[in-house]
mmCIF file of C-alpha atoms in Angstrom:
data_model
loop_
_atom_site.group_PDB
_atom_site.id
_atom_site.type_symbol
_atom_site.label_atom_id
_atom_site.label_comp_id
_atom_site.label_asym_id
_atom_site.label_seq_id
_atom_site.Cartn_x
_atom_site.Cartn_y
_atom_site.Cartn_z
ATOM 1 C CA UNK A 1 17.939 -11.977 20.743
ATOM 2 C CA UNK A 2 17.284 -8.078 20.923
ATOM 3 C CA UNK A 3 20.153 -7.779 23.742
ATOM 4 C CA UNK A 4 22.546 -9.841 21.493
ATOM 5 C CA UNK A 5 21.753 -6.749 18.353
ATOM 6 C CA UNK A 6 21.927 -4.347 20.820
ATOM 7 C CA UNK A 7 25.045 -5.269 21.780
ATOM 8 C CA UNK A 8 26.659 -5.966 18.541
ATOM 9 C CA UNK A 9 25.290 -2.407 17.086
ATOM 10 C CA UNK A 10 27.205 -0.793 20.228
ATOM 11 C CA UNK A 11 30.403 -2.349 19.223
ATOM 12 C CA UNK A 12 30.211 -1.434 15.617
ATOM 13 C CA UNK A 13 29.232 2.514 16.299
ATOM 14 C CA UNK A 14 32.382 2.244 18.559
ATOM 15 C CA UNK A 15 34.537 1.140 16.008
ATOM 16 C CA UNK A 16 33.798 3.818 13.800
ATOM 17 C CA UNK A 17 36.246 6.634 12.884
ATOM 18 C CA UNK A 18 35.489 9.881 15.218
ATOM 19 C CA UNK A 19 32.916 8.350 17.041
ATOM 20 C CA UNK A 20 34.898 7.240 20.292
ATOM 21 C CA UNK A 21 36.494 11.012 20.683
ATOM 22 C CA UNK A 22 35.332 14.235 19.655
ATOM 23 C CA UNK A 23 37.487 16.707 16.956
ATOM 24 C CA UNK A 24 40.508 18.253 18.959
ATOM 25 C CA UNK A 25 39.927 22.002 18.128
ATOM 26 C CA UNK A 26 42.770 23.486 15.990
ATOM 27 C CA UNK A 27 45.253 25.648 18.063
ATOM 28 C CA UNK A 28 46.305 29.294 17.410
ATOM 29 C CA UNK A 29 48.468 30.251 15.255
ATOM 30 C CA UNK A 30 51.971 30.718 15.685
ATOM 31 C CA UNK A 31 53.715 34.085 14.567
ATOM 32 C CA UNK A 32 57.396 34.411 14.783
ATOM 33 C CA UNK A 33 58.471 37.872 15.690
ATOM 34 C CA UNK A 34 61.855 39.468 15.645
ATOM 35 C CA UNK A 35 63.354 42.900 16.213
ATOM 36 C CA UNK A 36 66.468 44.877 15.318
ATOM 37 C CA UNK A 37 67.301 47.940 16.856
ATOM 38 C CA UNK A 38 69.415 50.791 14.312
ATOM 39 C CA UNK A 39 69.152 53.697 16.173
ATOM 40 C CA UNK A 40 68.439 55.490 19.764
ATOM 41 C CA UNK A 41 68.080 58.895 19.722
ATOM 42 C CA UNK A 42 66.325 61.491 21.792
ATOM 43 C CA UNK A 43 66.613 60.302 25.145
ATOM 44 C CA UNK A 44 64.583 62.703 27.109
ATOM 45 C CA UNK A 45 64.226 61.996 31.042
ATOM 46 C CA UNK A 46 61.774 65.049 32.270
ATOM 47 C CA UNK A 47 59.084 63.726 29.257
ATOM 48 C CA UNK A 48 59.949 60.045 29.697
ATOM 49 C CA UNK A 49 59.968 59.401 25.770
ATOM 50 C CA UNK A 50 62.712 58.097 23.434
ATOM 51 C CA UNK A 51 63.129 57.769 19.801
ATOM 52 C CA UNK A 52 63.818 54.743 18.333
ATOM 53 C CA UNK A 53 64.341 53.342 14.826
ATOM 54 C CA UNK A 54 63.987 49.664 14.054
ATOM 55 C CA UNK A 55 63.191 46.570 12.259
ATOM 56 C CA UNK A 56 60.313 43.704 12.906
ATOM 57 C CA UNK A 57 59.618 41.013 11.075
ATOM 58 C CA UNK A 58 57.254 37.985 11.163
ATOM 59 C CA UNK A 59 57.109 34.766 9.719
ATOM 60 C CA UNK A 60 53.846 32.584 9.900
ATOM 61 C CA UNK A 61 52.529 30.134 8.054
ATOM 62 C CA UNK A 62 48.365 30.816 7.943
ATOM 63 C CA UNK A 63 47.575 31.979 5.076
ATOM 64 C CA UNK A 64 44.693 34.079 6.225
ATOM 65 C CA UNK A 65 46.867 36.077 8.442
ATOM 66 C CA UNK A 66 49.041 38.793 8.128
ATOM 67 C CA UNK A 67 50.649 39.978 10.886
ATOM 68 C CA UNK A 68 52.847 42.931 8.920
ATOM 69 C CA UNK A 69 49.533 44.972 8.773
ATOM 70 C CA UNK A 70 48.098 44.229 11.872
ATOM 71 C CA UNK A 71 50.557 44.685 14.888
ATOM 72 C CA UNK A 72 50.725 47.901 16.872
ATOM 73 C CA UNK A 73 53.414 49.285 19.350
ATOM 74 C CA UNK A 74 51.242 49.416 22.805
ATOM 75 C CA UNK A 75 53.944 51.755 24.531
ATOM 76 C CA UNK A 76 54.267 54.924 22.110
ATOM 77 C CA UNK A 77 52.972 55.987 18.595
ATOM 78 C CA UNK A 78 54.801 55.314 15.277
ATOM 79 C CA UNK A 79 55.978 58.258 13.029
ATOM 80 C CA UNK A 80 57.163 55.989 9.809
ATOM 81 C CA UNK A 81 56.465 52.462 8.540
ATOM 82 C CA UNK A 82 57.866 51.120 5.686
ATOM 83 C CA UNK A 83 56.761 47.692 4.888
ATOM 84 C CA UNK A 84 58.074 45.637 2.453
ATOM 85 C CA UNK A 85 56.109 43.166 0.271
ATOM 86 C CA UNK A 86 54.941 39.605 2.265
ATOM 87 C CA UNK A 87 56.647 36.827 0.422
ATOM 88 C CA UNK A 88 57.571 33.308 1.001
ATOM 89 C CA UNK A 89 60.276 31.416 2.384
ATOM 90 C CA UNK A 90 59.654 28.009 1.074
ATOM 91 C CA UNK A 91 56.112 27.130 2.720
ATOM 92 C CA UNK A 92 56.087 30.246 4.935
ATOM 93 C CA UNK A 93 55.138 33.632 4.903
ATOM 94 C CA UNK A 94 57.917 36.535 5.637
ATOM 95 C CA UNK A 95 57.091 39.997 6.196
ATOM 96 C CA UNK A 96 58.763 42.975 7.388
ATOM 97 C CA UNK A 97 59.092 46.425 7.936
ATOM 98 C CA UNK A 98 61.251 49.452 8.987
ATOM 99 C CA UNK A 99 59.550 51.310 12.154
ATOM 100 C CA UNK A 100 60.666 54.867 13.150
ATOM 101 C CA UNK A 101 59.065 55.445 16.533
ATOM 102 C CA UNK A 102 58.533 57.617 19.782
ATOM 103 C CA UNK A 103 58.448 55.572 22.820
ATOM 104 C CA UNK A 104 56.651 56.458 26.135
ATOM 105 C CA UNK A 105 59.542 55.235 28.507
ATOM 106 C CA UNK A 106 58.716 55.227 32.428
ATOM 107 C CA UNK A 107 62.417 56.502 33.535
ATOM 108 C CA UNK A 108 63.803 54.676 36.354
ATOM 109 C CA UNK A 109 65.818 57.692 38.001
ATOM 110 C CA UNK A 110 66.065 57.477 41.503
ATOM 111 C CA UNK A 111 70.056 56.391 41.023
ATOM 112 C CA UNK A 112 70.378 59.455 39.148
ATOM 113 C CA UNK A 113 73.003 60.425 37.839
ATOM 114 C CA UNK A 114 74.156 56.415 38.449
ATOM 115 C CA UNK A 115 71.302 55.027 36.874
ATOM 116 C CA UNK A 116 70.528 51.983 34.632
ATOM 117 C CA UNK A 117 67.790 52.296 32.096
ATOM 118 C CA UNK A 118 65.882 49.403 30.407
ATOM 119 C CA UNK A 119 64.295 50.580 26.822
ATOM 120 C CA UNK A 120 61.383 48.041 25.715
ATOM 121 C CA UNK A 121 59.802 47.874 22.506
ATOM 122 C CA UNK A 122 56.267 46.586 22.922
ATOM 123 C CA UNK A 123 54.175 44.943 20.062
ATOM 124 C CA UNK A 124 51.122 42.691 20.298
ATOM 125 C CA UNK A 125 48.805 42.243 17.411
ATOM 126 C CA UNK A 126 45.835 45.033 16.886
ATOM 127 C CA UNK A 127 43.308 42.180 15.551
ATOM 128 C CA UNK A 128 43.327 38.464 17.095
ATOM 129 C CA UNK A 129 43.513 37.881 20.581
ATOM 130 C CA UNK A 130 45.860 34.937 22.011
ATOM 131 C CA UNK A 131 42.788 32.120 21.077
ATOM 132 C CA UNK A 132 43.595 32.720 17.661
ATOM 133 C CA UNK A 133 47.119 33.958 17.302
ATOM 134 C CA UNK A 134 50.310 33.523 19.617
ATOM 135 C CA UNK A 135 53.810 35.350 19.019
ATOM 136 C CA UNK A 136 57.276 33.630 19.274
ATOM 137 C CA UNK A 137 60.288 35.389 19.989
ATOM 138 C CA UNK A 138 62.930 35.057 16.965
ATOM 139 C CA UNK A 139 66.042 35.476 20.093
ATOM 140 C CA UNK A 140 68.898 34.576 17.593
ATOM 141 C CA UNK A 141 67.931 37.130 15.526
ATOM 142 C CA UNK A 142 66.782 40.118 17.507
ATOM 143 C CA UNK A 143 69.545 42.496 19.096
ATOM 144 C CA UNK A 144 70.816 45.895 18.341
ATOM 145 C CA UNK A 145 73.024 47.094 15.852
ATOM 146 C CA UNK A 146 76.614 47.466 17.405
ATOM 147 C CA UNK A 147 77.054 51.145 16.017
ATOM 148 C CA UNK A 148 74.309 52.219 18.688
ATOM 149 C CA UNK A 149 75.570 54.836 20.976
ATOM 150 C CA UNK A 150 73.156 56.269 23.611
ATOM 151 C CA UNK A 151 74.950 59.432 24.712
ATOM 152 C CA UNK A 152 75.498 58.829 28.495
ATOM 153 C CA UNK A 153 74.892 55.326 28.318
ATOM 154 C CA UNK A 154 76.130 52.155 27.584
ATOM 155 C CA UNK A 155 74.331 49.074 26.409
ATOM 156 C CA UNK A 156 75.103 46.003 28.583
ATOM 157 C CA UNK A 157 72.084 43.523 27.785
ATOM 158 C CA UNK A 158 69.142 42.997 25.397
ATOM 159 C CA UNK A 159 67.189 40.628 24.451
ATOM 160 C CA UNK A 160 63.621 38.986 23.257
ATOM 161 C CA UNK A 161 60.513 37.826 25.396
ATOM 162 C CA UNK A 162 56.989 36.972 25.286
ATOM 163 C CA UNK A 163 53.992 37.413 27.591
ATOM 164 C CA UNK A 164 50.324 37.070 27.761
ATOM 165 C CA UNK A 165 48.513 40.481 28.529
ATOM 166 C CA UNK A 166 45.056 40.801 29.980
ATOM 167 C CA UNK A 167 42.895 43.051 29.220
ATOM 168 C CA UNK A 168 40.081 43.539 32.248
ATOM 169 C CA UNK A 169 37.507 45.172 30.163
ATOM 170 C CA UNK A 170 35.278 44.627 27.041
ATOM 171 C CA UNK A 171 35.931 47.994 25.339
ATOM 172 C CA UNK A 172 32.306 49.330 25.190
ATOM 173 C CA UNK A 173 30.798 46.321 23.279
ATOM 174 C CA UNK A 174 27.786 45.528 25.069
ATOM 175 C CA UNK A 175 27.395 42.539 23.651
ATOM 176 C CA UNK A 176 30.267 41.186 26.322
ATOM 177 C CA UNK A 177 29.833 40.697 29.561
ATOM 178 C CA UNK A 178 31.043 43.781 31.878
ATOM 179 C CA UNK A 179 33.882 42.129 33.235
ATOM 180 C CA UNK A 180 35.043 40.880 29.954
ATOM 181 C CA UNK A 181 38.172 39.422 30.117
ATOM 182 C CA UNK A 182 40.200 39.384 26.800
ATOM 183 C CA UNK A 183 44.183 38.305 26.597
ATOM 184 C CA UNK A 184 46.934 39.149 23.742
ATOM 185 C CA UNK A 185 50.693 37.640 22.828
ATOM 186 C CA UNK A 186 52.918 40.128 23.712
ATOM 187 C CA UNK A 187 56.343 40.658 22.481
ATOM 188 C CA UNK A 188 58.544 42.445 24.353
ATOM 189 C CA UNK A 189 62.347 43.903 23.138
ATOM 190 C CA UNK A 190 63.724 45.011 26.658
ATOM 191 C CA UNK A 191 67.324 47.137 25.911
ATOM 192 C CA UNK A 192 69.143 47.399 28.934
ATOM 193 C CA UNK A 193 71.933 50.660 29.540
ATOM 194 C CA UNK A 194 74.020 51.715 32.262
ATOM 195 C CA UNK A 195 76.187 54.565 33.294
ATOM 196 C CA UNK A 196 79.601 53.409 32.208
ATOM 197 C CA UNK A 197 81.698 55.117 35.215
ATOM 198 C CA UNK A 198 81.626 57.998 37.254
ATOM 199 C CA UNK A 199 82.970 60.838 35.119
ATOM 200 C CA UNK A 200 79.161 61.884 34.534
ATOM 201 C CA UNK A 201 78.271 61.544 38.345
ATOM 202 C CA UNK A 202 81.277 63.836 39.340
ATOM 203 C CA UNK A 203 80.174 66.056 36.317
ATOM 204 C CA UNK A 204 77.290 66.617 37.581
ATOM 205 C CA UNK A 205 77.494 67.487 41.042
ATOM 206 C CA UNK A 206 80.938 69.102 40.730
ATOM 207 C CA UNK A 207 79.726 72.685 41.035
ATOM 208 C CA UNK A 208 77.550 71.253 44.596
ATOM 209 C CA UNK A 209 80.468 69.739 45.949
ATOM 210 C CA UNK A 210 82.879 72.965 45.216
ATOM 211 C CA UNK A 211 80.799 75.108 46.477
ATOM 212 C CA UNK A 212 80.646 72.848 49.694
ATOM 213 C CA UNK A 213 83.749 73.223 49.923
ATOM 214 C CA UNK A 214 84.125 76.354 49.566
ATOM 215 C CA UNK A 215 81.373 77.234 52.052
ATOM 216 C CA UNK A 216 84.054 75.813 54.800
ATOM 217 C CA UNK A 217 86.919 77.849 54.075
ATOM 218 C CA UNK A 218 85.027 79.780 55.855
ATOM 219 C CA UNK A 219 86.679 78.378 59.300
ATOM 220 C CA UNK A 220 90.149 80.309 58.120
ATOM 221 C CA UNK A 221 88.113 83.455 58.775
ATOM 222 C CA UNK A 222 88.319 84.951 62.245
ATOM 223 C CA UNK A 223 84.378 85.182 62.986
ATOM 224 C CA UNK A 224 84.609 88.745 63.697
ATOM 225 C CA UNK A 225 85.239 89.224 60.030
ATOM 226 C CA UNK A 226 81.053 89.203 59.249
ATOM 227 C CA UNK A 227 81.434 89.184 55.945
ATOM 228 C CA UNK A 228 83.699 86.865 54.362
ATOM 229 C CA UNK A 229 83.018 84.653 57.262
ATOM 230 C CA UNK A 230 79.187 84.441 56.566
ATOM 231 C CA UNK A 231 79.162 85.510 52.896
ATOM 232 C CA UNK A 232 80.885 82.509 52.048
ATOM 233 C CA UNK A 233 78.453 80.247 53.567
ATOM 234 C CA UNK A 234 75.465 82.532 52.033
ATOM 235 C CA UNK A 235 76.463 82.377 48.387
ATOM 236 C CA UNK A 236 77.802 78.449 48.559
ATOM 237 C CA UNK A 237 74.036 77.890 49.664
ATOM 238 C CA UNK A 238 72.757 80.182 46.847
ATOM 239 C CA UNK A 239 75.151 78.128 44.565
ATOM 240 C CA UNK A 240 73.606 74.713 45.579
ATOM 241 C CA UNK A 241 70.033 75.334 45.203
ATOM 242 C CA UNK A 242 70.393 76.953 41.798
ATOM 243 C CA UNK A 243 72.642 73.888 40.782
ATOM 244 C CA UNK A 244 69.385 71.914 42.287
ATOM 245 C CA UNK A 245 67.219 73.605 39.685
ATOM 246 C CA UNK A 246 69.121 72.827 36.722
ATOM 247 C CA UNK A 247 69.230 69.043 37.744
ATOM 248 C CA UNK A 248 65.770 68.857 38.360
ATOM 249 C CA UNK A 249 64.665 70.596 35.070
ATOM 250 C CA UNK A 250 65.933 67.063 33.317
ATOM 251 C CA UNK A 251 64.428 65.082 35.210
ATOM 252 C CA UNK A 252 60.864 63.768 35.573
ATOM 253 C CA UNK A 253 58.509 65.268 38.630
ATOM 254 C CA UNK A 254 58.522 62.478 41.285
ATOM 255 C CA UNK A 255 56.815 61.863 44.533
ATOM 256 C CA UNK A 256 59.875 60.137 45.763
ATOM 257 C CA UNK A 257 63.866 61.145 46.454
ATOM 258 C CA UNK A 258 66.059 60.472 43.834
ATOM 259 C CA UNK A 259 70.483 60.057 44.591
ATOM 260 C CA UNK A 260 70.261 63.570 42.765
ATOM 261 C CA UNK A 261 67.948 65.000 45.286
ATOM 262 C CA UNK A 262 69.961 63.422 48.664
ATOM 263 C CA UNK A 263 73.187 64.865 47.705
ATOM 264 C CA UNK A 264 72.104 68.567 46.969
ATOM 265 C CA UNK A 265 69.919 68.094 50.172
ATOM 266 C CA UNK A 266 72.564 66.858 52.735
ATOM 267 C CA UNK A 267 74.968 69.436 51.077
ATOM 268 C CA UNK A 268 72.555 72.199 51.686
ATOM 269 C CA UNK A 269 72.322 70.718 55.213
ATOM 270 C CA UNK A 270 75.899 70.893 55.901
ATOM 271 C CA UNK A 271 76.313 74.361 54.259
ATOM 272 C CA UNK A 272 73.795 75.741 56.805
ATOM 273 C CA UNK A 273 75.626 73.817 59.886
ATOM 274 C CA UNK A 274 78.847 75.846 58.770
ATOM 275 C CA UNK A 275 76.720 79.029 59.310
ATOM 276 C CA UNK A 276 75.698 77.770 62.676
ATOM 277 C CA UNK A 277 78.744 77.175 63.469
ATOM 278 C CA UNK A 278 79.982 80.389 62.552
ATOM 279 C CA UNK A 279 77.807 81.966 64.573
ATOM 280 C CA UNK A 280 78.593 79.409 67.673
ATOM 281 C CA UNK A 281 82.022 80.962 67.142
ATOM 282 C CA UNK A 282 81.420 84.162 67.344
ATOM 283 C CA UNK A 283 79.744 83.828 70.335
ATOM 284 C CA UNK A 284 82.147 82.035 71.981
ATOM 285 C CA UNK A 285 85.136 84.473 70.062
ATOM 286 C CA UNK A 286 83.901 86.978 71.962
ATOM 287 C CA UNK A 287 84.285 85.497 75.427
ATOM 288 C CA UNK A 288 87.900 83.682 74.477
ATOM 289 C CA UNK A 289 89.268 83.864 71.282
ATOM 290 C CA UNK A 290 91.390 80.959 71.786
ATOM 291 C CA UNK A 291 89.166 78.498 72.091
ATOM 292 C CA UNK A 292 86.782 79.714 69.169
ATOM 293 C CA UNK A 293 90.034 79.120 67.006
ATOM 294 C CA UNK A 294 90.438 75.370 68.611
ATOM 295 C CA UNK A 295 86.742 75.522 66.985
ATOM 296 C CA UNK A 296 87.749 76.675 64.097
ATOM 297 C CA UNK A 297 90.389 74.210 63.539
ATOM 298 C CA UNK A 298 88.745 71.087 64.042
ATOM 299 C CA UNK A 299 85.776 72.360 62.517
ATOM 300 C CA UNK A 300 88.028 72.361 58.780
ATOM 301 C CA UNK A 301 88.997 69.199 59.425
ATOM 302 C CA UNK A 302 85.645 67.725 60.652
ATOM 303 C CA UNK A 303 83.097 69.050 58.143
ATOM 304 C CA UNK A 304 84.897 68.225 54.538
ATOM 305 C CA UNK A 305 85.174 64.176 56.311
ATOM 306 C CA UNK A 306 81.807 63.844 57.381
ATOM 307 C CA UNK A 307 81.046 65.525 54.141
ATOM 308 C CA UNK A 308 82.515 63.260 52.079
ATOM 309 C CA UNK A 309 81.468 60.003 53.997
ATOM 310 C CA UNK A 310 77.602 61.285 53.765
ATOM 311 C CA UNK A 311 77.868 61.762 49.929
ATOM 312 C CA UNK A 312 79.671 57.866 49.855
ATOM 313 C CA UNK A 313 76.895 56.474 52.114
ATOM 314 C CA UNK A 314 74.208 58.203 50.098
ATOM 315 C CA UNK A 315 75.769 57.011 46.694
ATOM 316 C CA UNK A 316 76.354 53.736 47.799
ATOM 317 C CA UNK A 317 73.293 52.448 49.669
#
């Protein structure tokens, strides 16, 4: 008779609402984010920083939230914020604001002056970690304004993503463990620019590859004439390496070699295998004169053609 009660207790506290499954914790919250760019200004490549002036907005739904006040841009500092007032689009919250900013851009130059740059503007909110709050990208709305013109530069791509970011550290709270672990939406605007044609690479190694040139005119001077035969050779060199200091002072220090570097390298290299071979031809001038002008000769011919096809192979590959 017990087993029989027993039994029939079971089935009723079974029956009963919540007591087969256990509350389903609520999820985070979902923010949307958006972005539009107005203005890019200040490209600066030796500091790796940018200006940039823009709009984000958010729309949410929590109450309890608000995202306008609490999101940060993790790659640079903000000079301006104007925010306007949070109100409500039908049942949801809207906020947004107008950001002037300085970015902290990692230049990509190593196809300078070819190269393609990719601006991001980084946000991720300052207060609730991705258990409690998660971004979405607004993509139809976030772009940049078609009156942006990057001087150099010309936009070919943007758009919206997110990511989750770890953070591998418990930021001096030693309350949490050491290896703390904590992880935040991210929303990332990634602006994408090119170099629209050439003009700007032949601008800017024009003066190297004149006074290349220049150094072998030097081979229509008999090499008995010292002078002009060397001195050409001596101040195309000078000419290169000071044109190498002016492109470097734009440009970031880096460990590596950048197109820039390669081309005023291989034509300081050729510049000083003219001199050698000036002084080849002298010495052989001076035993028959005839053949240090068959020298000569194929010498102008030779060095501007392997010239050129080193600066092509270095461009290219």
């Amino acid at each position: 008779m017990i087993r029989y009660a027993l039994a029939f207790l079971a089935i009723l506290l079974t029956g009963l609402p919540g007591a087969s499954r256990a509350e389903t914790p609520p999820g985070p919250a979902k923010v949307v984010v958006g972005t539009y760019v107005n203005q890019i200004t200040g490209v600066n490549l030796r500091d790796n920083q940018v200006n940039v002036d823009f709009y984000v907005w958010f729309r949410w739904d929590d109450d309890s939230l608000n995202p306008l006040e609490t999101f940060e841009l993790m790659n640079g500092r903000i000079e301006s914020r104007t925010p306007t007032p949070v109100r409500k689009l039908k049942d949801t919250n809207y906020g947004q604001a107008r950001v002037q900013a300085v970015l902290n851009q990692p230049w990509d130059v190593s196809r300078f002056p070819l190269d393609t740059q990719t601006i991001r503007l980084v946000i991720e909110d300052s207060d609730q970690t991705a258990e409690y709050v998660v971004y979405v990208p607004d993509t139809d709305n976030s772009t940049v304004d078609p009156d942006v013109d990057v001087s150099g530069y010309t936009l070919i791509n943007n758009g919206a993503t997110i990511s989750a970011h770890r953070y591998r550290t418990n930021y001096g709270d030693i309350t949490l463990p050491k290896n703390h672990e904590s992880v935040y939406s991210r929303y990332t605007h990634a602006i994408t620019l090119e170099r629209p044609d050439s003009v700007y690479y032949i601008k800017t190694f024009s003066t190297i590859f004149i006074s290349s040139l220049v150094a072998f005119l030097a081979f229509l001077v008999k090499p008995v004439d010292l002078d002009p035969r060397f001195g050409l050779g001596i101040g195309a060199l000078f000419a290169v390496v000071a044109c190498y200091f002016v492109i470097a002072s734009d440009l970031p220090r880096s460990s590596g070699f950048t197109l820039s570097d390669r081309v005023n390298l291989a034509s300081m290299g050729m510049i000083f295998l003219s001199l050698m071979q000036s002084a080849v031809s002298l010495m052989i001038y001076e035993r028959n004169a005839a053949k240090a002008l068959i020298l000569d000769r194929w010498s102008l011919v030779i060095f501007p053609v392997a010239y050129a096809l080193l600066c092509v192979w270095l461009t290219t590959v």
